[in-house]
Each structure stands twice: as C-alpha cells, then as structure tokens.
Short mmCIF file of C-alpha atoms in Angstrom, two decimals:
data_model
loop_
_atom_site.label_atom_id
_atom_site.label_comp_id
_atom_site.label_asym_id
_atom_site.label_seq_id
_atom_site.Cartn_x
_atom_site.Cartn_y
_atom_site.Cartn_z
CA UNK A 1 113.08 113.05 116.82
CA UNK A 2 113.90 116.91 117.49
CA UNK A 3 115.64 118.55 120.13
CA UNK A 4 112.86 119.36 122.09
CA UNK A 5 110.57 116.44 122.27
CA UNK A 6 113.60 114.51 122.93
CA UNK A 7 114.08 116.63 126.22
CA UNK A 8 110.52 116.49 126.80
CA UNK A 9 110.75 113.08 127.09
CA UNK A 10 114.03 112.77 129.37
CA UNK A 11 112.05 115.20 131.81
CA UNK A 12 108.63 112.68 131.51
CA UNK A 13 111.47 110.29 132.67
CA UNK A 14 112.33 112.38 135.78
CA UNK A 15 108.89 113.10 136.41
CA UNK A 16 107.67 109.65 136.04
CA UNK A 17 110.86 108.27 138.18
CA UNK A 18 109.42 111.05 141.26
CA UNK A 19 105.86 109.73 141.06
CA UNK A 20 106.41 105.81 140.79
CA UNK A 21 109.11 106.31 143.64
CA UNK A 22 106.31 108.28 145.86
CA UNK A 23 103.80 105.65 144.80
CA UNK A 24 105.59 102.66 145.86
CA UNK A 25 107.15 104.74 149.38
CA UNK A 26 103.17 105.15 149.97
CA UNK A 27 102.54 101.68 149.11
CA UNK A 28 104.91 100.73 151.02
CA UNK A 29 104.53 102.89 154.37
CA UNK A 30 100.78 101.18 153.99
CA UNK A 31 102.01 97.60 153.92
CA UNK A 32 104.45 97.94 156.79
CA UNK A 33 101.88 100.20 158.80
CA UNK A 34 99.32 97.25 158.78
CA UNK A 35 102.04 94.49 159.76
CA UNK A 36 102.68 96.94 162.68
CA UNK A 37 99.30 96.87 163.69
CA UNK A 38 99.01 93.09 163.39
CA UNK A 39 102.69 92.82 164.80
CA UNK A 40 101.03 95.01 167.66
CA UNK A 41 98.07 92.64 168.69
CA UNK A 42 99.98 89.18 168.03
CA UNK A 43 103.78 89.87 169.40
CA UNK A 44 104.18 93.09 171.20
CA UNK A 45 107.74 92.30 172.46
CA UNK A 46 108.78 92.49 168.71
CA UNK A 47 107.07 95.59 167.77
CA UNK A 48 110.20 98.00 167.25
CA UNK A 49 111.55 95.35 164.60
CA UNK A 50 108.63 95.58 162.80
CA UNK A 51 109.51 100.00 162.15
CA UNK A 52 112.27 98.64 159.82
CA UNK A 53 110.12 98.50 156.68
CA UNK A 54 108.64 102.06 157.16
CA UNK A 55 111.49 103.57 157.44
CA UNK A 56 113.01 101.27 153.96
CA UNK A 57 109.78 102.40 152.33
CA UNK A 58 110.24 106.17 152.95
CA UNK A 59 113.56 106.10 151.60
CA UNK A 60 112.55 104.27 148.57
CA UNK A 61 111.30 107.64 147.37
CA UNK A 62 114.37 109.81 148.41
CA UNK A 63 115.98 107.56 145.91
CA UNK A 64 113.61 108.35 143.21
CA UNK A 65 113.94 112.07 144.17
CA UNK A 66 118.17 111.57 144.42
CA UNK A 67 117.11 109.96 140.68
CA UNK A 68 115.37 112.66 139.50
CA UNK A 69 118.14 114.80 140.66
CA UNK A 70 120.74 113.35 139.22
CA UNK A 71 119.03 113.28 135.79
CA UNK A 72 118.16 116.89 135.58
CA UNK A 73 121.89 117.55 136.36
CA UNK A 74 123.32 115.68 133.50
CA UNK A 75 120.68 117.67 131.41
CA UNK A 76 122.26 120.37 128.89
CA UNK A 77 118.95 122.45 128.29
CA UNK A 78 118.83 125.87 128.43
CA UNK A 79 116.48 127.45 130.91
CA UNK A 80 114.62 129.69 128.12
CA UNK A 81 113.33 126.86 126.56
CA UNK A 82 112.86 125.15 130.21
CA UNK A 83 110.10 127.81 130.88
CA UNK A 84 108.42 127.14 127.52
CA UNK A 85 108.58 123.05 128.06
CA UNK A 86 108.86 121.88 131.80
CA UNK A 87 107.33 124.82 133.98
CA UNK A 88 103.66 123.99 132.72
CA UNK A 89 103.93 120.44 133.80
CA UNK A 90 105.45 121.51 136.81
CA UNK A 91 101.86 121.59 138.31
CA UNK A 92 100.59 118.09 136.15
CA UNK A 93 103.86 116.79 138.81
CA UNK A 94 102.93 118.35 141.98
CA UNK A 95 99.51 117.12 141.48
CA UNK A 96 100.79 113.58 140.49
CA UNK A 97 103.13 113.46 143.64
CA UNK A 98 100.34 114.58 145.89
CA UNK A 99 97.62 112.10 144.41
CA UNK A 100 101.00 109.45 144.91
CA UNK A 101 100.75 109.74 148.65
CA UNK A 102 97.29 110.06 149.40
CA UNK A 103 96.05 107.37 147.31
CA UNK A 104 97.25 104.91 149.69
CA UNK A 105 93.80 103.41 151.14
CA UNK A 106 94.94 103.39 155.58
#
C-alpha cells in the first residue's frame, strides 16, 4: 500500500466515524422524541425523565466529532498533499453529514 492511499484511507476512517456518529445521534434524537410524545399522552408527571435520552443521543455524535478530532491530530500529513487528497471530499462529507441528520423520518 503507498503513502497516500494509506492516508486516504485513515481520513475515510475519520469521515466515516463523523457520519455514522451523526447517523445514530439522529436516530437516536428520533427514538427518544417519539417516547416523549408517547411518555406525554400516557404519564405526564414523568415527562422531564423521559429528555434524558435526547440529550445521550446528541452527544453520541460530539463523540464521533471528539473521534474524528483526535484522529486527524495524530495524523503526520503534510497539508500540500492534504489539498490534493482530503479538500475534494470535503464536500462528499458535508453532504454525508447533512443527509445524516435529515434522513431521520419525524
């Protein structure tokens, strides 16, 4: 394996650790939002215990972005061949990470 593909793939890692992270915080925020509704309708008096998952799910992805982070510190690759490998796929990301958190049905 060269140099490079073997950095392309640590930074698929750090992308892919973002998106499943955002997927399962959406995922997640949907699950807990519909036991607050039913929570809501069936046992009103324990409706603020029923907020603890939401707020578990949304920091299920700030650990995928603390993750990410910490993976792309450890990293030893210099920035001129950064803008040649990762700053095209920056977009592929964003779109991913977007799609991640409104693919959620409510």
């Amino acid at each position: 394996m060269s140099d490079s593909s073997a950095y392309f793939f640590g930074y698929i890692g750090v992308a892919s650790a973002l998106i499943f992270a955002n997927l399962g915080a959406a995922y997640g925020s949907a699950k807990a939002g519909v036991g607050i509704c039913s929570m809501g309708v069936l046992k009103p008096e324990l409706i603020m215990k029923s907020v603890v998952p939401v707020v578990m799910a949304g920091i299920l992805g700030i650990y995928g972005m603390i993750v990410a982070v910490i993976i792309v510190q450890r990293s030893t690759f210099e920035f001129i061949q950064l803008e040649t490998l990762i700053l095209p796929n920056q977009d592929m990301l964003i779109w991913l990470q977007v799609y991640a958190a409104d693919s959620v049905p409510w």
